[in-house]
Amino acid sequence: MELISKDGYGIFERENSVFYSTGENFYEYNFIEITEITKEYYLEKKYGKENQFWKQPFDEFIKLKNENFITTFYQEDEMRLHKKNGEIVKKFEKIRSPHRMGIYGMAIDKNENLWIAVPVEHFVGKFNIETEREIFSISGKELEPTIFDHPEYVTAINDFIYVSDMGNRRIVKINIHNHKITDYKKLNERIYYFNQVNGKNIYQLESGIYFE
């Protein structure tokens, strides 16, 4: 693995580049060099040029096929549907974990179902966006781990959802069709984020952001 940043977070990918922040500063990494960018450019790449109303750099964000997008923030317990200009269309009332604790990660699979990760409840769930009906979930028992131990993030890649299972120091993949769960990769550190960009794996571990 090669280290990109020791203290970066707020990661997302666009056009074969990785974007991240250290809080006050913002960066783009194109797998050749790291370039410091403005907060405004970071927001533009994250939410799109047509966004005028949503300026929260560290919200979790996913774009839908119709170019609307969904946001949430881990210190809140709500998810918002936005028009592509950032205007809030609705707030989801039923897409929650059992105890309504903070959602840290979201993903849309190829069937347009929404997956969420709620670390404190050791919860990963799959929902229909239109009806807000829960389709599948795994949860902790009395807020204690079962299969997952503080799942921090979910990523959709082809026919799988990849779960950054932080407490178990591993990445798990879930088949989106039959929900079969298998280990993808064991790690030596806690993991907070995983994705694939430009044929490479991107990780946010305890010691920093890496690619391989």
mmCIF file with all atom_site columns, C-alpha atoms in Angstrom:
data_model
loop_
_atom_site.group_PDB
_atom_site.id
_atom_site.type_symbol
_atom_site.label_atom_id
_atom_site.label_alt_id
_atom_site.label_comp_id
_atom_site.label_asym_id
_atom_site.label_entity_id
_atom_site.label_seq_id
_atom_site.pdbx_PDB_ins_code
_atom_site.Cartn_x
_atom_site.Cartn_y
_atom_site.Cartn_z
_atom_site.occupancy
_atom_site.B_iso_or_equiv
_atom_site.pdbx_formal_charge
_atom_site.auth_seq_id
_atom_site.auth_comp_id
_atom_site.auth_asym_id
_atom_site.auth_atom_id
_atom_site.pdbx_PDB_model_num
ATOM 1   C CA . MET A 1 1   ? 0.000   0.000   0.000   1.00 0.00 ? 1   MET A CA 1
ATOM 2   C CA . GLU A 1 2   ? 1.102   3.575   -0.695  1.00 0.00 ? 2   GLU A CA 1
ATOM 3   C CA . LEU A 1 3   ? 0.237   6.409   1.680   1.00 0.00 ? 3   LEU A CA 1
ATOM 4   C CA . ILE A 1 4   ? -1.617  9.437   0.265   1.00 0.00 ? 4   ILE A CA 1
ATOM 5   C CA . SER A 1 5   ? -2.362  11.349  3.489   1.00 0.00 ? 5   SER A CA 1
ATOM 6   C CA . LYS A 1 6   ? -1.863  10.698  7.199   1.00 0.00 ? 6   LYS A CA 1
ATOM 7   C CA . ASP A 1 7   ? -4.841  12.788  8.323   1.00 0.00 ? 7   ASP A CA 1
ATOM 8   C CA . GLY A 1 8   ? -7.212  12.965  5.345   1.00 0.00 ? 8   GLY A CA 1
ATOM 9   C CA . TYR A 1 9   ? -10.925 12.175  5.423   1.00 0.00 ? 9   TYR A CA 1
ATOM 10  C CA . GLY A 1 10  ? -14.087 13.249  3.580   1.00 0.00 ? 10  GLY A CA 1
ATOM 11  C CA . ILE A 1 11  ? -13.064 11.039  0.647   1.00 0.00 ? 11  ILE A CA 1
ATOM 12  C CA . PHE A 1 12  ? -14.953 10.778  -2.633  1.00 0.00 ? 12  PHE A CA 1
ATOM 13  C CA . GLU A 1 13  ? -14.029 9.883   -6.209  1.00 0.00 ? 13  GLU A CA 1
ATOM 14  C CA . ARG A 1 14  ? -14.704 11.677  -9.481  1.00 0.00 ? 14  ARG A CA 1
ATOM 15  C CA . GLU A 1 15  ? -13.275 11.202  -12.971 1.00 0.00 ? 15  GLU A CA 1
ATOM 16  C CA . ASN A 1 16  ? -10.465 8.845   -11.900 1.00 0.00 ? 16  ASN A CA 1
ATOM 17  C CA . SER A 1 17  ? -9.333  11.162  -9.090  1.00 0.00 ? 17  SER A CA 1
ATOM 18  C CA . VAL A 1 18  ? -9.660  10.953  -5.315  1.00 0.00 ? 18  VAL A CA 1
ATOM 19  C CA . PHE A 1 19  ? -10.713 14.047  -3.360  1.00 0.00 ? 19  PHE A CA 1
ATOM 20  C CA . TYR A 1 20  ? -10.215 14.470  0.375   1.00 0.00 ? 20  TYR A CA 1
ATOM 21  C CA . SER A 1 21  ? -9.763  17.039  3.128   1.00 0.00 ? 21  SER A CA 1
ATOM 22  C CA . THR A 1 22  ? -7.754  17.535  6.288   1.00 0.00 ? 22  THR A CA 1
ATOM 23  C CA . GLY A 1 23  ? -10.426 19.828  7.729   1.00 0.00 ? 23  GLY A CA 1
ATOM 24  C CA . GLU A 1 24  ? -9.182  23.246  6.640   1.00 0.00 ? 24  GLU A CA 1
ATOM 25  C CA . ASN A 1 25  ? -7.486  22.180  3.424   1.00 0.00 ? 25  ASN A CA 1
ATOM 26  C CA . PHE A 1 26  ? -8.769  20.252  0.416   1.00 0.00 ? 26  PHE A CA 1
ATOM 27  C CA . TYR A 1 27  ? -6.916  18.034  -2.061  1.00 0.00 ? 27  TYR A CA 1
ATOM 28  C CA . GLU A 1 28  ? -7.197  16.124  -5.326  1.00 0.00 ? 28  GLU A CA 1
ATOM 29  C CA . TYR A 1 29  ? -5.073  13.057  -6.046  1.00 0.00 ? 29  TYR A CA 1
ATOM 30  C CA . ASN A 1 30  ? -5.016  11.789  -9.655  1.00 0.00 ? 30  ASN A CA 1
ATOM 31  C CA . PHE A 1 31  ? -2.695  8.825   -8.922  1.00 0.00 ? 31  PHE A CA 1
ATOM 32  C CA . ILE A 1 32  ? 0.253   10.861  -10.174 1.00 0.00 ? 32  ILE A CA 1
ATOM 33  C CA . GLU A 1 33  ? 0.357   13.896  -7.908  1.00 0.00 ? 33  GLU A CA 1
ATOM 34  C CA . ILE A 1 34  ? -1.505  15.563  -5.045  1.00 0.00 ? 34  ILE A CA 1
ATOM 35  C CA . THR A 1 35  ? -2.856  19.065  -5.719  1.00 0.00 ? 35  THR A CA 1
ATOM 36  C CA . GLU A 1 36  ? -4.303  21.418  -3.114  1.00 0.00 ? 36  GLU A CA 1
ATOM 37  C CA . ILE A 1 37  ? -7.690  22.765  -4.254  1.00 0.00 ? 37  ILE A CA 1
ATOM 38  C CA . THR A 1 38  ? -10.211 25.278  -2.955  1.00 0.00 ? 38  THR A CA 1
ATOM 39  C CA . LYS A 1 39  ? -13.190 24.344  -0.813  1.00 0.00 ? 39  LYS A CA 1
ATOM 40  C CA . GLU A 1 40  ? -15.418 25.660  -3.602  1.00 0.00 ? 40  GLU A CA 1
ATOM 41  C CA . TYR A 1 41  ? -13.849 23.295  -6.148  1.00 0.00 ? 41  TYR A CA 1
ATOM 42  C CA . TYR A 1 42  ? -14.148 20.391  -3.697  1.00 0.00 ? 42  TYR A CA 1
ATOM 43  C CA . LEU A 1 43  ? -17.879 21.165  -3.283  1.00 0.00 ? 43  LEU A CA 1
ATOM 44  C CA . GLU A 1 44  ? -18.355 21.520  -7.035  1.00 0.00 ? 44  GLU A CA 1
ATOM 45  C CA . LYS A 1 45  ? -16.760 18.147  -7.730  1.00 0.00 ? 45  LYS A CA 1
ATOM 46  C CA . LYS A 1 46  ? -18.712 16.485  -4.926  1.00 0.00 ? 46  LYS A CA 1
ATOM 47  C CA . TYR A 1 47  ? -22.215 17.834  -5.603  1.00 0.00 ? 47  TYR A CA 1
ATOM 48  C CA . GLY A 1 48  ? -21.992 18.960  -9.234  1.00 0.00 ? 48  GLY A CA 1
ATOM 49  C CA . LYS A 1 49  ? -21.834 22.318  -10.997 1.00 0.00 ? 49  LYS A CA 1
ATOM 50  C CA . GLU A 1 50  ? -25.599 22.819  -10.865 1.00 0.00 ? 50  GLU A CA 1
ATOM 51  C CA . ASN A 1 51  ? -25.723 22.630  -7.064  1.00 0.00 ? 51  ASN A CA 1
ATOM 52  C CA . GLN A 1 52  ? -26.431 26.059  -5.584  1.00 0.00 ? 52  GLN A CA 1
ATOM 53  C CA . PHE A 1 53  ? -27.904 25.339  -2.185  1.00 0.00 ? 53  PHE A CA 1
ATOM 54  C CA . TRP A 1 54  ? -25.946 22.591  -0.411  1.00 0.00 ? 54  TRP A CA 1
ATOM 55  C CA . LYS A 1 55  ? -22.549 23.630  0.951   1.00 0.00 ? 55  LYS A CA 1
ATOM 56  C CA . GLN A 1 56  ? -21.820 20.944  3.550   1.00 0.00 ? 56  GLN A CA 1
ATOM 57  C CA . PRO A 1 57  ? -18.420 19.467  2.619   1.00 0.00 ? 57  PRO A CA 1
ATOM 58  C CA . PHE A 1 58  ? -18.504 16.494  4.983   1.00 0.00 ? 58  PHE A CA 1
ATOM 59  C CA . ASP A 1 59  ? -22.012 15.159  4.468   1.00 0.00 ? 59  ASP A CA 1
ATOM 60  C CA . GLU A 1 60  ? -22.268 11.661  3.074   1.00 0.00 ? 60  GLU A CA 1
ATOM 61  C CA . PHE A 1 61  ? -23.475 11.932  -0.509  1.00 0.00 ? 61  PHE A CA 1
ATOM 62  C CA . ILE A 1 62  ? -24.798 9.636   -3.230  1.00 0.00 ? 62  ILE A CA 1
ATOM 63  C CA . LYS A 1 63  ? -26.122 10.557  -6.672  1.00 0.00 ? 63  LYS A CA 1
ATOM 64  C CA . LEU A 1 64  ? -29.128 8.868   -8.264  1.00 0.00 ? 64  LEU A CA 1
ATOM 65  C CA . LYS A 1 65  ? -29.599 8.057   -11.946 1.00 0.00 ? 65  LYS A CA 1
ATOM 66  C CA . ASN A 1 66  ? -31.837 11.109  -12.429 1.00 0.00 ? 66  ASN A CA 1
ATOM 67  C CA . GLU A 1 67  ? -29.010 13.307  -10.991 1.00 0.00 ? 67  GLU A CA 1
ATOM 68  C CA . ASN A 1 68  ? -30.896 14.049  -7.781  1.00 0.00 ? 68  ASN A CA 1
ATOM 69  C CA . PHE A 1 69  ? -28.833 13.224  -4.719  1.00 0.00 ? 69  PHE A CA 1
ATOM 70  C CA . ILE A 1 70  ? -29.150 12.070  -1.107  1.00 0.00 ? 70  ILE A CA 1
ATOM 71  C CA . THR A 1 71  ? -27.223 13.441  1.868   1.00 0.00 ? 71  THR A CA 1
ATOM 72  C CA . THR A 1 72  ? -26.884 12.641  5.548   1.00 0.00 ? 72  THR A CA 1
ATOM 73  C CA . PHE A 1 73  ? -24.520 13.643  8.364   1.00 0.00 ? 73  PHE A CA 1
ATOM 74  C CA . TYR A 1 74  ? -23.326 11.197  10.983  1.00 0.00 ? 74  TYR A CA 1
ATOM 75  C CA . GLN A 1 75  ? -24.313 13.448  13.898  1.00 0.00 ? 75  GLN A CA 1
ATOM 76  C CA . GLU A 1 76  ? -27.890 13.576  12.652  1.00 0.00 ? 76  GLU A CA 1
ATOM 77  C CA . ASP A 1 77  ? -30.514 10.869  12.207  1.00 0.00 ? 77  ASP A CA 1
ATOM 78  C CA . GLU A 1 78  ? -32.091 12.042  8.969   1.00 0.00 ? 78  GLU A CA 1
ATOM 79  C CA . MET A 1 79  ? -31.517 11.556  5.259   1.00 0.00 ? 79  MET A CA 1
ATOM 80  C CA . ARG A 1 80  ? -32.458 14.170  2.679   1.00 0.00 ? 80  ARG A CA 1
ATOM 81  C CA . LEU A 1 81  ? -33.363 13.884  -1.009  1.00 0.00 ? 81  LEU A CA 1
ATOM 82  C CA . HIS A 1 82  ? -32.160 16.859  -3.069  1.00 0.00 ? 82  HIS A CA 1
ATOM 83  C CA . LYS A 1 83  ? -32.767 18.098  -6.575  1.00 0.00 ? 83  LYS A CA 1
ATOM 84  C CA . LYS A 1 84  ? -29.545 18.364  -8.572  1.00 0.00 ? 84  LYS A CA 1
ATOM 85  C CA . ASN A 1 85  ? -29.414 22.087  -7.682  1.00 0.00 ? 85  ASN A CA 1
ATOM 86  C CA . GLY A 1 86  ? -29.216 21.129  -3.993  1.00 0.00 ? 86  GLY A CA 1
ATOM 87  C CA . GLU A 1 87  ? -32.773 22.057  -3.027  1.00 0.00 ? 87  GLU A CA 1
ATOM 88  C CA . ILE A 1 88  ? -34.251 19.585  -0.511  1.00 0.00 ? 88  ILE A CA 1
ATOM 89  C CA . VAL A 1 89  ? -37.188 17.669  -1.986  1.00 0.00 ? 89  VAL A CA 1
ATOM 90  C CA . LYS A 1 90  ? -38.016 15.461  0.999   1.00 0.00 ? 90  LYS A CA 1
ATOM 91  C CA . LYS A 1 91  ? -36.722 13.951  4.197   1.00 0.00 ? 91  LYS A CA 1
ATOM 92  C CA . PHE A 1 92  ? -36.895 10.183  4.502   1.00 0.00 ? 92  PHE A CA 1
ATOM 93  C CA . GLU A 1 93  ? -38.990 9.169   7.501   1.00 0.00 ? 93  GLU A CA 1
ATOM 94  C CA . LYS A 1 94  ? -38.582 5.385   7.517   1.00 0.00 ? 94  LYS A CA 1
ATOM 95  C CA . ILE A 1 95  ? -35.034 4.714   6.310   1.00 0.00 ? 95  ILE A CA 1
ATOM 96  C CA . ARG A 1 96  ? -33.498 4.268   9.741   1.00 0.00 ? 96  ARG A CA 1
ATOM 97  C CA . SER A 1 97  ? -31.718 1.803   11.954  1.00 0.00 ? 97  SER A CA 1
ATOM 98  C CA . PRO A 1 98  ? -33.745 0.424   14.899  1.00 0.00 ? 98  PRO A CA 1
ATOM 99  C CA . HIS A 1 99  ? -32.458 3.018   17.388  1.00 0.00 ? 99  HIS A CA 1
ATOM 100 C CA . ARG A 1 100 ? -32.194 5.895   14.873  1.00 0.00 ? 100 ARG A CA 1
ATOM 101 C CA . MET A 1 101 ? -28.513 6.510   15.503  1.00 0.00 ? 101 MET A CA 1
ATOM 102 C CA . GLY A 1 102 ? -26.104 8.252   13.136  1.00 0.00 ? 102 GLY A CA 1
ATOM 103 C CA . ILE A 1 103 ? -25.683 6.989   9.568   1.00 0.00 ? 103 ILE A CA 1
ATOM 104 C CA . TYR A 1 104 ? -21.991 7.017   8.585   1.00 0.00 ? 104 TYR A CA 1
ATOM 105 C CA . GLY A 1 105 ? -22.120 5.510   5.097   1.00 0.00 ? 105 GLY A CA 1
ATOM 106 C CA . MET A 1 106 ? -24.532 5.172   2.175   1.00 0.00 ? 106 MET A CA 1
ATOM 107 C CA . ALA A 1 107 ? -24.464 3.430   -1.199  1.00 0.00 ? 107 ALA A CA 1
ATOM 108 C CA . ILE A 1 108 ? -26.811 2.857   -4.127  1.00 0.00 ? 108 ILE A CA 1
ATOM 109 C CA . ASP A 1 109 ? -26.565 -0.573  -5.725  1.00 0.00 ? 109 ASP A CA 1
ATOM 110 C CA . LYS A 1 110 ? -27.154 -1.333  -9.416  1.00 0.00 ? 110 LYS A CA 1
ATOM 111 C CA . ASN A 1 111 ? -30.838 -2.033  -8.670  1.00 0.00 ? 111 ASN A CA 1
ATOM 112 C CA . GLU A 1 112 ? -31.253 1.470   -7.191  1.00 0.00 ? 112 GLU A CA 1
ATOM 113 C CA . ASN A 1 113 ? -31.664 0.151   -3.647  1.00 0.00 ? 113 ASN A CA 1
ATOM 114 C CA . LEU A 1 114 ? -30.157 2.197   -0.829  1.00 0.00 ? 114 LEU A CA 1
ATOM 115 C CA . TRP A 1 115 ? -27.729 0.689   1.689   1.00 0.00 ? 115 TRP A CA 1
ATOM 116 C CA . ILE A 1 116 ? -26.735 2.369   4.957   1.00 0.00 ? 116 ILE A CA 1
ATOM 117 C CA . ALA A 1 117 ? -24.178 1.694   7.710   1.00 0.00 ? 117 ALA A CA 1
ATOM 118 C CA . VAL A 1 118 ? -24.806 2.679   11.343  1.00 0.00 ? 118 VAL A CA 1
ATOM 119 C CA . PRO A 1 119 ? -21.676 1.817   13.365  1.00 0.00 ? 119 PRO A CA 1
ATOM 120 C CA . VAL A 1 120 ? -22.985 2.264   16.915  1.00 0.00 ? 120 VAL A CA 1
ATOM 121 C CA . GLU A 1 121 ? -25.764 -0.226  16.244  1.00 0.00 ? 121 GLU A CA 1
ATOM 122 C CA . HIS A 1 122 ? -23.511 -2.577  14.218  1.00 0.00 ? 122 HIS A CA 1
ATOM 123 C CA . PHE A 1 123 ? -26.180 -2.179  11.532  1.00 0.00 ? 123 PHE A CA 1
ATOM 124 C CA . VAL A 1 124 ? -26.126 -2.547  7.757   1.00 0.00 ? 124 VAL A CA 1
ATOM 125 C CA . GLY A 1 125 ? -29.467 -2.201  5.981   1.00 0.00 ? 125 GLY A CA 1
ATOM 126 C CA . LYS A 1 126 ? -30.917 -2.222  2.464   1.00 0.00 ? 126 LYS A CA 1
ATOM 127 C CA . PHE A 1 127 ? -33.986 -0.133  1.589   1.00 0.00 ? 127 PHE A CA 1
ATOM 128 C CA . ASN A 1 128 ? -36.285 0.647   -1.318  1.00 0.00 ? 128 ASN A CA 1
ATOM 129 C CA . ILE A 1 129 ? -35.941 4.396   -1.919  1.00 0.00 ? 129 ILE A CA 1
ATOM 130 C CA . GLU A 1 130 ? -39.458 4.889   -3.262  1.00 0.00 ? 130 GLU A CA 1
ATOM 131 C CA . THR A 1 131 ? -41.368 3.079   -0.517  1.00 0.00 ? 131 THR A CA 1
ATOM 132 C CA . GLU A 1 132 ? -38.667 3.385   2.206   1.00 0.00 ? 132 GLU A CA 1
ATOM 133 C CA . ARG A 1 133 ? -39.306 -0.292  2.975   1.00 0.00 ? 133 ARG A CA 1
ATOM 134 C CA . GLU A 1 134 ? -36.470 -2.268  4.565   1.00 0.00 ? 134 GLU A CA 1
ATOM 135 C CA . ILE A 1 135 ? -35.478 -5.189  2.324   1.00 0.00 ? 135 ILE A CA 1
ATOM 136 C CA . PHE A 1 136 ? -32.585 -6.685  4.279   1.00 0.00 ? 136 PHE A CA 1
ATOM 137 C CA . SER A 1 137 ? -30.567 -5.845  7.377   1.00 0.00 ? 137 SER A CA 1
ATOM 138 C CA . ILE A 1 138 ? -28.043 -7.096  9.909   1.00 0.00 ? 138 ILE A CA 1
ATOM 139 C CA . SER A 1 139 ? -27.987 -5.474  13.326  1.00 0.00 ? 139 SER A CA 1
ATOM 140 C CA . GLY A 1 140 ? -26.276 -5.734  16.663  1.00 0.00 ? 140 GLY A CA 1
ATOM 141 C CA . LYS A 1 141 ? -27.968 -7.370  19.616  1.00 0.00 ? 141 LYS A CA 1
ATOM 142 C CA . GLU A 1 142 ? -28.683 -4.922  22.433  1.00 0.00 ? 142 GLU A CA 1
ATOM 143 C CA . LEU A 1 143 ? -26.079 -2.625  20.840  1.00 0.00 ? 143 LEU A CA 1
ATOM 144 C CA . GLU A 1 144 ? -23.439 -5.353  20.953  1.00 0.00 ? 144 GLU A CA 1
ATOM 145 C CA . PRO A 1 145 ? -21.725 -6.704  17.804  1.00 0.00 ? 145 PRO A CA 1
ATOM 146 C CA . THR A 1 146 ? -23.030 -9.743  15.968  1.00 0.00 ? 146 THR A CA 1
ATOM 147 C CA . ILE A 1 147 ? -21.689 -10.187 12.413  1.00 0.00 ? 147 ILE A CA 1
ATOM 148 C CA . PHE A 1 148 ? -20.391 -6.630  12.188  1.00 0.00 ? 148 PHE A CA 1
ATOM 149 C CA . ASP A 1 149 ? -18.441 -4.598  14.738  1.00 0.00 ? 149 ASP A CA 1
ATOM 150 C CA . HIS A 1 150 ? -18.957 -0.886  14.002  1.00 0.00 ? 150 HIS A CA 1
ATOM 151 C CA . PRO A 1 151 ? -19.444 -0.988  10.209  1.00 0.00 ? 151 PRO A CA 1
ATOM 152 C CA . GLU A 1 152 ? -18.299 2.468   9.127   1.00 0.00 ? 152 GLU A CA 1
ATOM 153 C CA . TYR A 1 153 ? -18.968 2.570   5.404   1.00 0.00 ? 153 TYR A CA 1
ATOM 154 C CA . VAL A 1 154 ? -20.684 0.792   2.509   1.00 0.00 ? 154 VAL A CA 1
ATOM 155 C CA . THR A 1 155 ? -19.613 0.885   -1.142  1.00 0.00 ? 155 THR A CA 1
ATOM 156 C CA . ALA A 1 156 ? -21.468 -0.484  -4.182  1.00 0.00 ? 156 ALA A CA 1
ATOM 157 C CA . ILE A 1 157 ? -19.273 -2.166  -6.821  1.00 0.00 ? 157 ILE A CA 1
ATOM 158 C CA . ASN A 1 158 ? -20.932 -4.281  -9.514  1.00 0.00 ? 158 ASN A CA 1
ATOM 159 C CA . ASP A 1 159 ? -23.034 -7.008  -7.826  1.00 0.00 ? 159 ASP A CA 1
ATOM 160 C CA . PHE A 1 160 ? -21.676 -6.443  -4.324  1.00 0.00 ? 160 PHE A CA 1
ATOM 161 C CA . ILE A 1 161 ? -21.830 -4.089  -1.378  1.00 0.00 ? 161 ILE A CA 1
ATOM 162 C CA . TYR A 1 162 ? -18.468 -3.780  0.372   1.00 0.00 ? 162 TYR A CA 1
ATOM 163 C CA . VAL A 1 163 ? -18.665 -3.075  4.103   1.00 0.00 ? 163 VAL A CA 1
ATOM 164 C CA . SER A 1 164 ? -15.797 -1.385  5.958   1.00 0.00 ? 164 SER A CA 1
ATOM 165 C CA . ASP A 1 165 ? -16.141 -3.468  9.130   1.00 0.00 ? 165 ASP A CA 1
ATOM 166 C CA . MET A 1 166 ? -14.024 -1.234  11.327  1.00 0.00 ? 166 MET A CA 1
ATOM 167 C CA . GLY A 1 167 ? -13.989 -3.141  14.615  1.00 0.00 ? 167 GLY A CA 1
ATOM 168 C CA . ASN A 1 168 ? -13.228 -6.457  12.932  1.00 0.00 ? 168 ASN A CA 1
ATOM 169 C CA . ARG A 1 169 ? -10.475 -4.888  10.784  1.00 0.00 ? 169 ARG A CA 1
ATOM 170 C CA . ARG A 1 170 ? -11.787 -6.322  7.565   1.00 0.00 ? 170 ARG A CA 1
ATOM 171 C CA . ILE A 1 171 ? -13.748 -5.600  4.402   1.00 0.00 ? 171 ILE A CA 1
ATOM 172 C CA . VAL A 1 172 ? -16.799 -7.791  3.861   1.00 0.00 ? 172 VAL A CA 1
ATOM 173 C CA . LYS A 1 173 ? -18.789 -8.100  0.651   1.00 0.00 ? 173 LYS A CA 1
ATOM 174 C CA . ILE A 1 174 ? -22.521 -8.775  0.401   1.00 0.00 ? 174 ILE A CA 1
ATOM 175 C CA . ASN A 1 175 ? -24.092 -10.113 -2.782  1.00 0.00 ? 175 ASN A CA 1
ATOM 176 C CA . ILE A 1 176 ? -26.924 -7.678  -3.624  1.00 0.00 ? 176 ILE A CA 1
ATOM 177 C CA . HIS A 1 177 ? -29.093 -10.466 -5.097  1.00 0.00 ? 177 HIS A CA 1
ATOM 178 C CA . ASN A 1 178 ? -28.976 -13.229 -2.472  1.00 0.00 ? 178 ASN A CA 1
ATOM 179 C CA . HIS A 1 179 ? -27.334 -11.331 0.430   1.00 0.00 ? 179 HIS A CA 1
ATOM 180 C CA . LYS A 1 180 ? -24.590 -13.912 0.845   1.00 0.00 ? 180 LYS A CA 1
ATOM 181 C CA . ILE A 1 181 ? -21.753 -12.510 2.973   1.00 0.00 ? 181 ILE A CA 1
ATOM 182 C CA . THR A 1 182 ? -18.076 -13.275 2.398   1.00 0.00 ? 182 THR A CA 1
ATOM 183 C CA . ASP A 1 183 ? -14.790 -11.784 3.580   1.00 0.00 ? 183 ASP A CA 1
ATOM 184 C CA . TYR A 1 184 ? -13.000 -9.689  0.959   1.00 0.00 ? 184 TYR A CA 1
ATOM 185 C CA . LYS A 1 185 ? -9.858  -8.562  2.777   1.00 0.00 ? 185 LYS A CA 1
ATOM 186 C CA . LYS A 1 186 ? -8.348  -8.748  6.266   1.00 0.00 ? 186 LYS A CA 1
ATOM 187 C CA . LEU A 1 187 ? -6.407  -5.728  7.529   1.00 0.00 ? 187 LEU A CA 1
ATOM 188 C CA . ASN A 1 188 ? -3.963  -4.940  10.310  1.00 0.00 ? 188 ASN A CA 1
ATOM 189 C CA . GLU A 1 189 ? -5.711  -1.700  11.267  1.00 0.00 ? 189 GLU A CA 1
ATOM 190 C CA . ARG A 1 190 ? -9.210  -0.419  11.752  1.00 0.00 ? 190 ARG A CA 1
ATOM 191 C CA . ILE A 1 191 ? -10.820 0.629   8.468   1.00 0.00 ? 191 ILE A CA 1
ATOM 192 C CA . TYR A 1 192 ? -13.152 3.578   7.981   1.00 0.00 ? 192 TYR A CA 1
ATOM 193 C CA . TYR A 1 193 ? -13.579 3.678   4.196   1.00 0.00 ? 193 TYR A CA 1
ATOM 194 C CA . PHE A 1 194 ? -13.039 1.510   1.128   1.00 0.00 ? 194 PHE A CA 1
ATOM 195 C CA . ASN A 1 195 ? -13.635 2.008   -2.594  1.00 0.00 ? 195 ASN A CA 1
ATOM 196 C CA . GLN A 1 196 ? -12.114 1.211   -5.977  1.00 0.00 ? 196 GLN A CA 1
ATOM 197 C CA . VAL A 1 197 ? -10.994 3.913   -8.408  1.00 0.00 ? 197 VAL A CA 1
ATOM 198 C CA . ASN A 1 198 ? -9.204  3.595   -11.726 1.00 0.00 ? 198 ASN A CA 1
ATOM 199 C CA . GLY A 1 199 ? -8.478  -0.077  -11.049 1.00 0.00 ? 199 GLY A CA 1
ATOM 200 C CA . LYS A 1 200 ? -6.988  0.620   -7.615  1.00 0.00 ? 200 LYS A CA 1
ATOM 201 C CA . ASN A 1 201 ? -8.221  0.079   -4.058  1.00 0.00 ? 201 ASN A CA 1
ATOM 202 C CA . ILE A 1 202 ? -8.583  3.121   -1.801  1.00 0.00 ? 202 ILE A CA 1
ATOM 203 C CA . TYR A 1 203 ? -8.568  2.708   1.993   1.00 0.00 ? 203 TYR A CA 1
ATOM 204 C CA . GLN A 1 204 ? -8.928  5.049   4.937   1.00 0.00 ? 204 GLN A CA 1
ATOM 205 C CA . LEU A 1 205 ? -7.224  3.288   7.846   1.00 0.00 ? 205 LEU A CA 1
ATOM 206 C CA . GLU A 1 206 ? -6.214  4.453   11.321  1.00 0.00 ? 206 GLU A CA 1
ATOM 207 C CA . SER A 1 207 ? -2.843  5.595   9.983   1.00 0.00 ? 207 SER A CA 1
ATOM 208 C CA . GLY A 1 208 ? -4.098  7.407   6.880   1.00 0.00 ? 208 GLY A CA 1
ATOM 209 C CA . ILE A 1 209 ? -5.439  7.163   3.336   1.00 0.00 ? 209 ILE A CA 1
ATOM 210 C CA . TYR A 1 210 ? -3.776  4.522   1.154   1.00 0.00 ? 210 TYR A CA 1
ATOM 211 C CA . PHE A 1 211 ? -4.088  3.056   -2.316  1.00 0.00 ? 211 PHE A CA 1
ATOM 212 C CA . GLU A 1 212 ? -2.843  -0.169  -3.862  1.00 0.00 ? 212 GLU A CA 1
#
